[in-house]
Coordinates of C-alpha atoms in Angstrom, one line a residue:
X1 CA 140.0 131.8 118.8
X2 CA 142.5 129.0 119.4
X3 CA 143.1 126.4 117.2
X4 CA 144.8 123.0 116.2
X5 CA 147.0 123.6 113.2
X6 CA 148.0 119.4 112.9
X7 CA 143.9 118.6 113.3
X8 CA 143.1 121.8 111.0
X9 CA 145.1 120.5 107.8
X10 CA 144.5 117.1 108.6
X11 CA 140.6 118.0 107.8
X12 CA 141.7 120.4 105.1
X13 CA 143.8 117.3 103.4
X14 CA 141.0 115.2 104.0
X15 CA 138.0 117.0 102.0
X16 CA 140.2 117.9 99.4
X17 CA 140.6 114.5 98.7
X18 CA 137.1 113.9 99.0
X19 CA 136.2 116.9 96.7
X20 CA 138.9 114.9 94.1
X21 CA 137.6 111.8 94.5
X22 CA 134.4 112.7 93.3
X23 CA 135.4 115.1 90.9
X24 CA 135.0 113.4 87.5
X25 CA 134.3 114.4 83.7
X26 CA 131.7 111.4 83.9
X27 CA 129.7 112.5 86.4
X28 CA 130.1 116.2 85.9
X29 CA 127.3 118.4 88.0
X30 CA 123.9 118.6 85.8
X31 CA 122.5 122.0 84.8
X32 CA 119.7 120.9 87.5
X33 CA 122.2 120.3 90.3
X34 CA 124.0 123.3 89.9
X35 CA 120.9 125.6 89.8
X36 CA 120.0 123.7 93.5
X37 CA 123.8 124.6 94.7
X38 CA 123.5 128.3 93.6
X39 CA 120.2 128.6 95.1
X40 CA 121.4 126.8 99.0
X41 CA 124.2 129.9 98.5
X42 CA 121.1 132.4 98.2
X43 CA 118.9 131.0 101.3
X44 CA 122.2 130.7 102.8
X45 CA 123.0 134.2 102.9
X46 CA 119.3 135.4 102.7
X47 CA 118.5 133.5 106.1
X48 CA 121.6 134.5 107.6
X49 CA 121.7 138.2 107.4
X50 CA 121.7 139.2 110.7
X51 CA 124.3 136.3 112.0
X52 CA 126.6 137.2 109.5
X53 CA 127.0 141.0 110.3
X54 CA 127.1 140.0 113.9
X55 CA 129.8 137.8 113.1
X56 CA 131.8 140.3 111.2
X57 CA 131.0 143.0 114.0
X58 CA 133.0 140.8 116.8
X59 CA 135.5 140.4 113.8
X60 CA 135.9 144.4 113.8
X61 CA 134.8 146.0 117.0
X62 CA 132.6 148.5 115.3
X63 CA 131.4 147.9 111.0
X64 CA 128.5 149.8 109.6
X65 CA 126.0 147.2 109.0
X66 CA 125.3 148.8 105.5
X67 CA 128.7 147.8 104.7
X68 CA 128.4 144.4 105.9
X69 CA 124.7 144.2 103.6
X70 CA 126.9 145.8 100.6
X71 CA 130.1 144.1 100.7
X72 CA 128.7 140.6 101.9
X73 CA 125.4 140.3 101.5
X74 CA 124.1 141.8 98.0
X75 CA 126.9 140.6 95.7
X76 CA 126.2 137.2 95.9
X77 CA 122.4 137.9 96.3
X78 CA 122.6 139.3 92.7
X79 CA 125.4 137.5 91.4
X80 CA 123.8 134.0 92.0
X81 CA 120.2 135.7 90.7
X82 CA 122.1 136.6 87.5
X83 CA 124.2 133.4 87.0
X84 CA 120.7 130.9 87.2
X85 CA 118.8 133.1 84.7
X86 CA 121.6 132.1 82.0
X87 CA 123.5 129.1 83.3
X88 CA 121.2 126.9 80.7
X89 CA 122.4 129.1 78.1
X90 CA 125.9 129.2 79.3
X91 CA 125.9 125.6 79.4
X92 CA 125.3 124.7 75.6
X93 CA 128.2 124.5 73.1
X94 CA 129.2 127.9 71.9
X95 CA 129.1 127.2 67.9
X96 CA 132.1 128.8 66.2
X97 CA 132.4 129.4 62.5
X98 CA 133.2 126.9 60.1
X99 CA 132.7 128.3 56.8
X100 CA 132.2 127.1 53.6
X101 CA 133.5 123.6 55.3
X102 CA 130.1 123.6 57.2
X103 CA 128.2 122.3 54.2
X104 CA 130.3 119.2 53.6
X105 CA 129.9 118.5 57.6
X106 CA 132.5 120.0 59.1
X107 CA 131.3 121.1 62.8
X108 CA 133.9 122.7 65.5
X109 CA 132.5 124.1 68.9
X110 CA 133.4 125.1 72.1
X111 CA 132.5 122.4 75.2
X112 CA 132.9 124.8 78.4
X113 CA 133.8 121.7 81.2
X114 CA 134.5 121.7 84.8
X115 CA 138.3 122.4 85.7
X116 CA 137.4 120.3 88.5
X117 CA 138.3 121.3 92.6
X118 CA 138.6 125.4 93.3
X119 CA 140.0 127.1 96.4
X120 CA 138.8 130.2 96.9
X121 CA 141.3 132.7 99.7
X122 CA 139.2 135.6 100.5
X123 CA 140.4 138.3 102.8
X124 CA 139.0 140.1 106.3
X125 CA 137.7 143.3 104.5
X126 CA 134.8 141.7 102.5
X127 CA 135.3 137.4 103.8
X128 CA 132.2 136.6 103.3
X129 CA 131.5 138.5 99.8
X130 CA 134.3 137.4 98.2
X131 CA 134.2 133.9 99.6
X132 CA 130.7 133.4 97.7
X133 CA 131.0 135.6 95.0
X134 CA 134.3 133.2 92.8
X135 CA 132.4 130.2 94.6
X136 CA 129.0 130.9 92.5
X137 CA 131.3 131.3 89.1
X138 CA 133.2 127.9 89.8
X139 CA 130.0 126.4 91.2
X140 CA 127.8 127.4 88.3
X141 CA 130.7 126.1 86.2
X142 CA 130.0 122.7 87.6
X143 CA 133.5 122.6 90.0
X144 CA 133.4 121.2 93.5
X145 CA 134.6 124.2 96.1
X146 CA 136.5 125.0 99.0
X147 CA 136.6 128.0 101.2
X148 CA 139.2 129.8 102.7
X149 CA 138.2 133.0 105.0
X150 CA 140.7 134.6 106.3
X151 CA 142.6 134.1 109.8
X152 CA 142.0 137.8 110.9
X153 CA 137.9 137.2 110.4
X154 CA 137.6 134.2 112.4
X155 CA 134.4 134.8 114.0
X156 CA 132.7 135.0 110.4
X157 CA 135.2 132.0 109.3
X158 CA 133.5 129.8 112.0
X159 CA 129.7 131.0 111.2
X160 CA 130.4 130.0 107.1
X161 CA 131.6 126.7 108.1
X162 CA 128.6 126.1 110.2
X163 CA 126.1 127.2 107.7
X164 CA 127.6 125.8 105.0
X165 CA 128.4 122.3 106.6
X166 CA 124.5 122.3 106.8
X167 CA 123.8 122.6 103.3
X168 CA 125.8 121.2 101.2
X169 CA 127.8 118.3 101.3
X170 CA 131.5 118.2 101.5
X171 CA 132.3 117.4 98.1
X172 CA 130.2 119.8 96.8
X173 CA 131.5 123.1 99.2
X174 CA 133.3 123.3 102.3
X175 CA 135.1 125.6 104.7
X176 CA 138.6 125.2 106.0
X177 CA 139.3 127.2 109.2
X178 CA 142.5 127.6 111.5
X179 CA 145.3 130.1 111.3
X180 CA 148.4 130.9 109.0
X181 CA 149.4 127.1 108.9
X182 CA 146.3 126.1 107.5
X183 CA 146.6 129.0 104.7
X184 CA 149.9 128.0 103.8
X185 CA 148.5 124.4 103.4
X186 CA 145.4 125.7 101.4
X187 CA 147.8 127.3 98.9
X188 CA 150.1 124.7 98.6
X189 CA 147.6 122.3 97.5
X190 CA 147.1 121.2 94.1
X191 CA 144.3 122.9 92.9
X192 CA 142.4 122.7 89.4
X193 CA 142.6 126.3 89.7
X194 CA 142.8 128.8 93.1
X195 CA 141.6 132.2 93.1
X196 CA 142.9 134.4 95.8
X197 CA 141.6 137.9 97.1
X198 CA 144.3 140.0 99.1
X199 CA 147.8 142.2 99.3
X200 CA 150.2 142.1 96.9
X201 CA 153.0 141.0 98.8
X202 CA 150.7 137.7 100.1
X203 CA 149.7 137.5 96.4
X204 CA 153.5 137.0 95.7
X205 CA 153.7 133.8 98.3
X206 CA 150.5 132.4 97.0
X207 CA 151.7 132.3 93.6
X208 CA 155.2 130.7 94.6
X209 CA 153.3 127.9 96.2
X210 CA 150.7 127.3 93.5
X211 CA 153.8 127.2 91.2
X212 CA 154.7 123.8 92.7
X213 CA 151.4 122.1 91.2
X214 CA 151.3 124.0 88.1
X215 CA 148.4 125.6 90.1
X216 CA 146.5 128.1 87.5
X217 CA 145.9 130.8 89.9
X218 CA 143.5 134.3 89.8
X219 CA 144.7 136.8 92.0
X220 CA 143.1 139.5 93.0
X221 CA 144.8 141.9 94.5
X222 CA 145.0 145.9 95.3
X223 CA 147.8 148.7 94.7
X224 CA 147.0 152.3 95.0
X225 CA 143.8 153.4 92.5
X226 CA 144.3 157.2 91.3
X227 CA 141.7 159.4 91.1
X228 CA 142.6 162.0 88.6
X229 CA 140.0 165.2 88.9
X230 CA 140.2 167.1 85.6
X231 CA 140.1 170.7 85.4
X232 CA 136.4 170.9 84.5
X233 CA 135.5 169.3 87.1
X234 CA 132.7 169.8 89.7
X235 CA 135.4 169.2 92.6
X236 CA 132.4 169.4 95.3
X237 CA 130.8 166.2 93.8
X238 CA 134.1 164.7 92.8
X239 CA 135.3 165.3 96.4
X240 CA 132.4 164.3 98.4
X241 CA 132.1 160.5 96.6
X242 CA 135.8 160.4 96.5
X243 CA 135.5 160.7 100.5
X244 CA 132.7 158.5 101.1
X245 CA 134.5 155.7 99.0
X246 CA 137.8 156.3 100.9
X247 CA 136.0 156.0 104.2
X248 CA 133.9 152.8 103.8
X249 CA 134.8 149.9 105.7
X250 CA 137.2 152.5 107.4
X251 CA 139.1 152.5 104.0
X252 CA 139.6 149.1 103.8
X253 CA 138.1 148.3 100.4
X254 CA 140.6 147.3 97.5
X255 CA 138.8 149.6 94.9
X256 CA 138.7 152.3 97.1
X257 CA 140.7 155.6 95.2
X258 CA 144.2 155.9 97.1
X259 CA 145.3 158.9 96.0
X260 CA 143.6 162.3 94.1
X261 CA 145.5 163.7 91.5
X262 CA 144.2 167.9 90.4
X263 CA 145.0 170.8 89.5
X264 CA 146.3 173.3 91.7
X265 CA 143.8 175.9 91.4
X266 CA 141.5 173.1 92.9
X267 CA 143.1 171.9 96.1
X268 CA 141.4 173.8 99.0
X269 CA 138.0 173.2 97.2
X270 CA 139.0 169.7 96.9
X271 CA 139.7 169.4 100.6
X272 CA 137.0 171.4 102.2
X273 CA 134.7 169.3 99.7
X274 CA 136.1 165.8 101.3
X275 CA 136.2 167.6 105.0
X276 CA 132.3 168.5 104.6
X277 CA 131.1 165.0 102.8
X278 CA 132.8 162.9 105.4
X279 CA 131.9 165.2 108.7
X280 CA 128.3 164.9 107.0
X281 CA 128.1 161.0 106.8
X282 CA 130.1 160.8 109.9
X283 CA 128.6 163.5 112.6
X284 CA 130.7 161.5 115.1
X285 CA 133.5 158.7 115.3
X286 CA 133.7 156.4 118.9
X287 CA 130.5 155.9 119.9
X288 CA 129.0 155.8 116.3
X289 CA 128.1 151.7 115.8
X290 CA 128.0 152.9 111.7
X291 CA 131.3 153.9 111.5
X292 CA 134.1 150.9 111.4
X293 CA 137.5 150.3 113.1
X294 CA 140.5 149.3 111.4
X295 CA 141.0 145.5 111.6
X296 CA 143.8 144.5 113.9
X297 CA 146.1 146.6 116.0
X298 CA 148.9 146.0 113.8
X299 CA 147.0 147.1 110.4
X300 CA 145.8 150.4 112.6
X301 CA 149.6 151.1 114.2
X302 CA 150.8 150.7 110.2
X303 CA 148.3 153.5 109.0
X304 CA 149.5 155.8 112.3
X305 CA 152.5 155.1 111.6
X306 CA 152.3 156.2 107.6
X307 CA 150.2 159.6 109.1
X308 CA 153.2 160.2 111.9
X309 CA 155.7 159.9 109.0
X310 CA 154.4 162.1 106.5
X311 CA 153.9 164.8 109.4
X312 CA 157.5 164.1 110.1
X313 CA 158.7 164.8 107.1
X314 CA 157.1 168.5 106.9
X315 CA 153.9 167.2 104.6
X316 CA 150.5 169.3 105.4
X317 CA 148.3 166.9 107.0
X318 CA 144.5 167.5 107.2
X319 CA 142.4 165.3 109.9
X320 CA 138.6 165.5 109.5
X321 CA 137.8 165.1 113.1
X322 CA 133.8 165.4 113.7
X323 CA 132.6 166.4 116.9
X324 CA 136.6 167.6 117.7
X325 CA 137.1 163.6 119.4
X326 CA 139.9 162.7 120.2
X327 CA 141.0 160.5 117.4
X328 CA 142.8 158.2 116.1
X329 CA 141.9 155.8 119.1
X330 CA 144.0 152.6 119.8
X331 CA 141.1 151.6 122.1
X332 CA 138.7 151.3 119.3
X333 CA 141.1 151.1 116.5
X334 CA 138.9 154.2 114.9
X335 CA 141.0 156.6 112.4
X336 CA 139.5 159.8 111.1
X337 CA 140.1 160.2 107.2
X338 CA 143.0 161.8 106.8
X339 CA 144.4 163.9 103.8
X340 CA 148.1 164.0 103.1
X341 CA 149.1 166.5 100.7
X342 CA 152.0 165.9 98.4
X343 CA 154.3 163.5 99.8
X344 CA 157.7 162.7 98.3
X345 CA 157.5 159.6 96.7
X346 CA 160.3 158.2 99.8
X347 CA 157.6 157.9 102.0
X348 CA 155.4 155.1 102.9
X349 CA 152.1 156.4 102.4
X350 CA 153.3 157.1 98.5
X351 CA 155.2 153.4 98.3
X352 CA 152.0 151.8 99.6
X353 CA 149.0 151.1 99.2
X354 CA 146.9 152.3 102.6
X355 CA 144.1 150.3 103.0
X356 CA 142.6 152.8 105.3
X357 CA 140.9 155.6 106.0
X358 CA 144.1 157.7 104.4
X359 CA 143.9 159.8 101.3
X360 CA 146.9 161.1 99.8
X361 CA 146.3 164.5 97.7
X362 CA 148.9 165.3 94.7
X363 CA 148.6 168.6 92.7
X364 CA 149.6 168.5 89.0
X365 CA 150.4 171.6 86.3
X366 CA 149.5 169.6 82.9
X367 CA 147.6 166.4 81.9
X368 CA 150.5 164.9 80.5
X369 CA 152.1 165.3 84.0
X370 CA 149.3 163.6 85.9
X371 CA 149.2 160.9 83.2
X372 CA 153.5 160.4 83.6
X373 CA 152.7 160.1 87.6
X374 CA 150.2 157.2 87.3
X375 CA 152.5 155.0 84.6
X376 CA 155.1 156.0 87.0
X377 CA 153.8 153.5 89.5
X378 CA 152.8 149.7 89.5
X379 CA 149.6 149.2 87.8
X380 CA 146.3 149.6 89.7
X381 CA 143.5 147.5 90.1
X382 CA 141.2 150.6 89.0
X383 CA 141.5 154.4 87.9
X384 CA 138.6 156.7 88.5
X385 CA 138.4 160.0 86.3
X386 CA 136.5 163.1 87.4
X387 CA 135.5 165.9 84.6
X388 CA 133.6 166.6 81.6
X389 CA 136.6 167.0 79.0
X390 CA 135.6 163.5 76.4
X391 CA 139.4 164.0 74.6
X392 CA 141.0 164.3 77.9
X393 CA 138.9 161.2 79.6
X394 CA 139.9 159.1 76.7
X395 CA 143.3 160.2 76.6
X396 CA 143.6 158.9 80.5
X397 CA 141.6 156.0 79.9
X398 CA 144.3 155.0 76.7
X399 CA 147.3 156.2 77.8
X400 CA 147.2 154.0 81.2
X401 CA 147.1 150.7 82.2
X402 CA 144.5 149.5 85.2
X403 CA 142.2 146.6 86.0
X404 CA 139.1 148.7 85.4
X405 CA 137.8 152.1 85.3
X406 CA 135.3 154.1 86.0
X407 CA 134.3 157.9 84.8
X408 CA 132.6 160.5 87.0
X409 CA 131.9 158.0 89.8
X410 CA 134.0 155.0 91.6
X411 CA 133.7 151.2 91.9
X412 CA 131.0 150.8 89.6
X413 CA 133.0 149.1 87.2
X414 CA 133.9 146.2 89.6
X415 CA 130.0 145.5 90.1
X416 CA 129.4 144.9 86.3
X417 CA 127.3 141.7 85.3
X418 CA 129.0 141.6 82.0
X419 CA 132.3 142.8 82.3
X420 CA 134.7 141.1 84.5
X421 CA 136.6 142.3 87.2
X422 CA 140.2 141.8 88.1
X423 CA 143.4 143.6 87.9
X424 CA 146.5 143.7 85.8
X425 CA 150.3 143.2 86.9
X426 CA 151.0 144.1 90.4
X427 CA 147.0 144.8 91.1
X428 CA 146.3 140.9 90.1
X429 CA 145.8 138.9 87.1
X430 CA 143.2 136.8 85.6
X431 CA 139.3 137.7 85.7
X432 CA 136.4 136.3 87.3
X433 CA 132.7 137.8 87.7
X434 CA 131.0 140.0 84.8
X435 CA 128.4 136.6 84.2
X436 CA 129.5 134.2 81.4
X437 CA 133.3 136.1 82.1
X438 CA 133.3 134.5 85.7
X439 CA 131.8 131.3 84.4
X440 CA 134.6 130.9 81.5
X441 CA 137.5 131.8 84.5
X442 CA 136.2 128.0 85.9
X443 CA 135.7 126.2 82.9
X444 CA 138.1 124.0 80.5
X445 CA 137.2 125.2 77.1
X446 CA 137.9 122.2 75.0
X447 CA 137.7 122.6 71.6
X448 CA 136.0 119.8 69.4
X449 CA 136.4 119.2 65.5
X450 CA 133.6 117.2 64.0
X451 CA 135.2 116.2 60.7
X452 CA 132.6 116.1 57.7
X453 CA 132.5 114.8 54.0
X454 CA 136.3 115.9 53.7
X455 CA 137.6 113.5 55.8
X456 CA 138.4 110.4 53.7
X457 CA 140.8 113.2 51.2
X458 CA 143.0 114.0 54.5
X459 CA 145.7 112.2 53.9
X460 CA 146.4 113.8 51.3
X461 CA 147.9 116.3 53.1
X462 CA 149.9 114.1 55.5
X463 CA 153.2 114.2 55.1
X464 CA 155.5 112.7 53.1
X465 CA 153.3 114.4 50.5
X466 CA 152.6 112.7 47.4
X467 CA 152.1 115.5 45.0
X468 CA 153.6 118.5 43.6
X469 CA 150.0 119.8 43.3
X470 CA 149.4 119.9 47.6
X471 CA 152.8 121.1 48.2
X472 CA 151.4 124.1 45.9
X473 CA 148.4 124.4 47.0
X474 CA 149.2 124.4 50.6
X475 CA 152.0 127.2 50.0
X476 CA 149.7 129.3 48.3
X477 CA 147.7 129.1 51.4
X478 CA 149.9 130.9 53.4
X479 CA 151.1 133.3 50.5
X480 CA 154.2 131.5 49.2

């Protein structure tokens, strides 16, 4: 698609100022408005199923619709379902203590208000998703909302814009479209907050230019997610959802586990077990409409490149190639899941994060060593744990440092309507989702003090003081 980077952030400035024009703390969205807003989003992508994985299948050249209907279609089903049936709840003042104060009048609460204008950056893998799934937290939270898809989905970036120029109006949520230039601009602007989905390294320049504005910025971001098998664990069930996970969206899922850590003893069962479950799901690659190419030529040349490296370097490479194809295929961008066992922490498929259908293998002799080799790294956005051992689960689970994690199973943490997701240090920072979590990450909470009976003895305790009896009293306050 071509476009007009002057016109593009010319419109982009434009509704931005519109969205701040009518952003106001007098005339703040009612509870009544926002449940219409969240419930356009739901017709929006209920109606729209079908032109929305169409959209995302020109994006790709080949994406299982299932992932399409799980990445962008369900999350903001349920999340917006969720979010209405408490938003009048979420709305009242939260009440905190005031203690024996209380009975002389004394009131303090919490008023959770707008912040005001939110961008939301989502990225190619999910654009849709998580493009509506921050937008029904900041909208529920009474913001006004702009949406930035991602440059490298612009068939899906053009379909949003359409459908949601139809239903809302553009101070309430709009779509800015257009390439780099316009992202650079989106970022740049000064936002009441800016969440943004994607790589580290563009997480980096995002933060830089919200910086200017004093932007407060969630980032969501990625890093390589261990999944550290256990010596009592069933490898053939541990295996079989670790290879499923790695190979949806052809591996390009930020939760997805990046690398296996196990014990010895366990590797071959480990890698027939991921061989069988992915050859079983997969019966065969290039002409299968279910299984999903990598991106862009660039992103699929980067995960060859990784595979041709470690191979290179003498590292045991397994290819699960159903139906023997011929496979990787630059013509359809379509990578088999690949296993790389062991490689020395030099090379790029142990530096980076893949993003692909790649899954790096590492063998370990103790706990304590597989442990050392996750802090070792930058912190991931989660950490999955296979086994049966509770001491040795907990000790993982406390003695590392993730955005989330998740025992016997993957990604279910990152779904949670109570919990919050986001990641910690390199993997992101800040939270959003997880219900009244996601609506908080959008809200001012301004705390009020409703001075009582007390108030006419306060000055008192103004300085200069005027008695030897309230510098005592105060003192012995804090224990002097």
């Amino acid at each position: 698609m071509s476009y007009e980077p002057a016109r593009e952030i010319e419109e982009l400035n434009r509704i931005f100022q519109l969205q701040k024009a009518n952003s106001s703390p007098s005339n703040a969205p009612s509870y009544e408005e926002r449940l219409d807003r969240l419930s356009r989003i739901e017709r929006l992508c209920r109606d729209n199923e079908r032109e929305i994985s169409a959209a995302l299948e020109k994006d790709f050249g080949s994406r299982n619709p299932d992932m399409t209907f799980l990445a962008d279609i369900y999350p903001q089903l349920s999340h917006a379902r969720h979010a209405k049936a408490r938003l009048k709840q979420w709305m009242k003042k939260e009440r905190t203590p005031s203690g024996l104060l209380g009975l002389t009048g004394q009131r303090t609460y919490i008023l959770h208000e707008p912040l005001g204008v939110v961008g939301v950056m989502s990225p190619f893998n999910a654009p849709v998703g998580l493009a509506f799934d921050p937008a029904i937290d900041a909208i529920a939270a009474g913001n006004s909302v702009m949406l930035r898809i991602s440059e490298n989905a612009p068939h899906a970036a053009e379909l949003i814009k359409s459908l949601v120029s139809a239903r809302f109006k553009a101070e309430e949520m709009a779509v800015a479209t257009g390439g780099l230039e316009v992202s650079r601009a989106f970022a740049a602007l000064p936002w009441d907050k800016l969440l943004f989905t994607g790589g580290t390294e563009v997480g980096k320049r995002i933060l830089s230019a919200a910086a200017e504005n004093l932007t407060p910025v969630i980032l969501e971001l990625g890093g390589k997610s261990p999944c550290v098998i256990l010596d009592d664990a069933n490898v053939a069930e541990a295996g079989m959802k670790i290879a499923r996970v790695r190979q949806m969206n052809a591996g390009q899922v930020c939760v997805a586990g990046d690398y296996a850590l196990l014990p010895e003893r366990h590797l071959e069962a480990f890698i027939e077990a991921v061989v069988r479950a992915d050859r079983e799901a997969y019966p065969s690659i290039l002409d299968n409409g279910e299984f999903t190419s990598v991106i862009h030529q660039a992103a699929y040349d980067r995960l060859v490149g990784y595979i041709a490296e470690a191979e290179a370097h003498g590292c045991r490479v397994v290819r699960s190639k159903p139906a023997n194809e011929e496979v990787p295929d630059p013509a359809t961008r379509k990578l088999p899941l690949t296993l790389v066992v062991n490689p020395a922490d030099h090379l790029k498929v142990s530096r980076n994060e893949a993003f692909g259908p790649i899954l790096s293998v590492y063998t370990y002799a103790a706990l304590d060593d597989a442990i050392a080799f996750v802090n070792g790294r930058e912190k991931p956005l989660a950490l999955y744990v296979f086994g049966r051992n509770r001491r040795a689960i907990d000790k993982i689970i406390g003695s590392t440092s993730s955005g989330g994690v998740t025992v016997n199973d993957l990604i279910l943490h990152a779904g949670s309507e109570t919990m919050g997701f986001g990641g910690v240090g390199h993997s992101g920072m800040g939270r959003y989702k997880g219900g009244f979590i996601g609506y908080q990450a959008f809200s001012n909470p301004k705390s009020v003090f409703e001075q009582g009976l007390l108030g006419r003895f306060m000055g008192f305790f103004f300085p200069p003081f005027k008695s030897d009896r309230t510098r005592r009293m105060l003192r012995r306050r804090v224990g002097l």
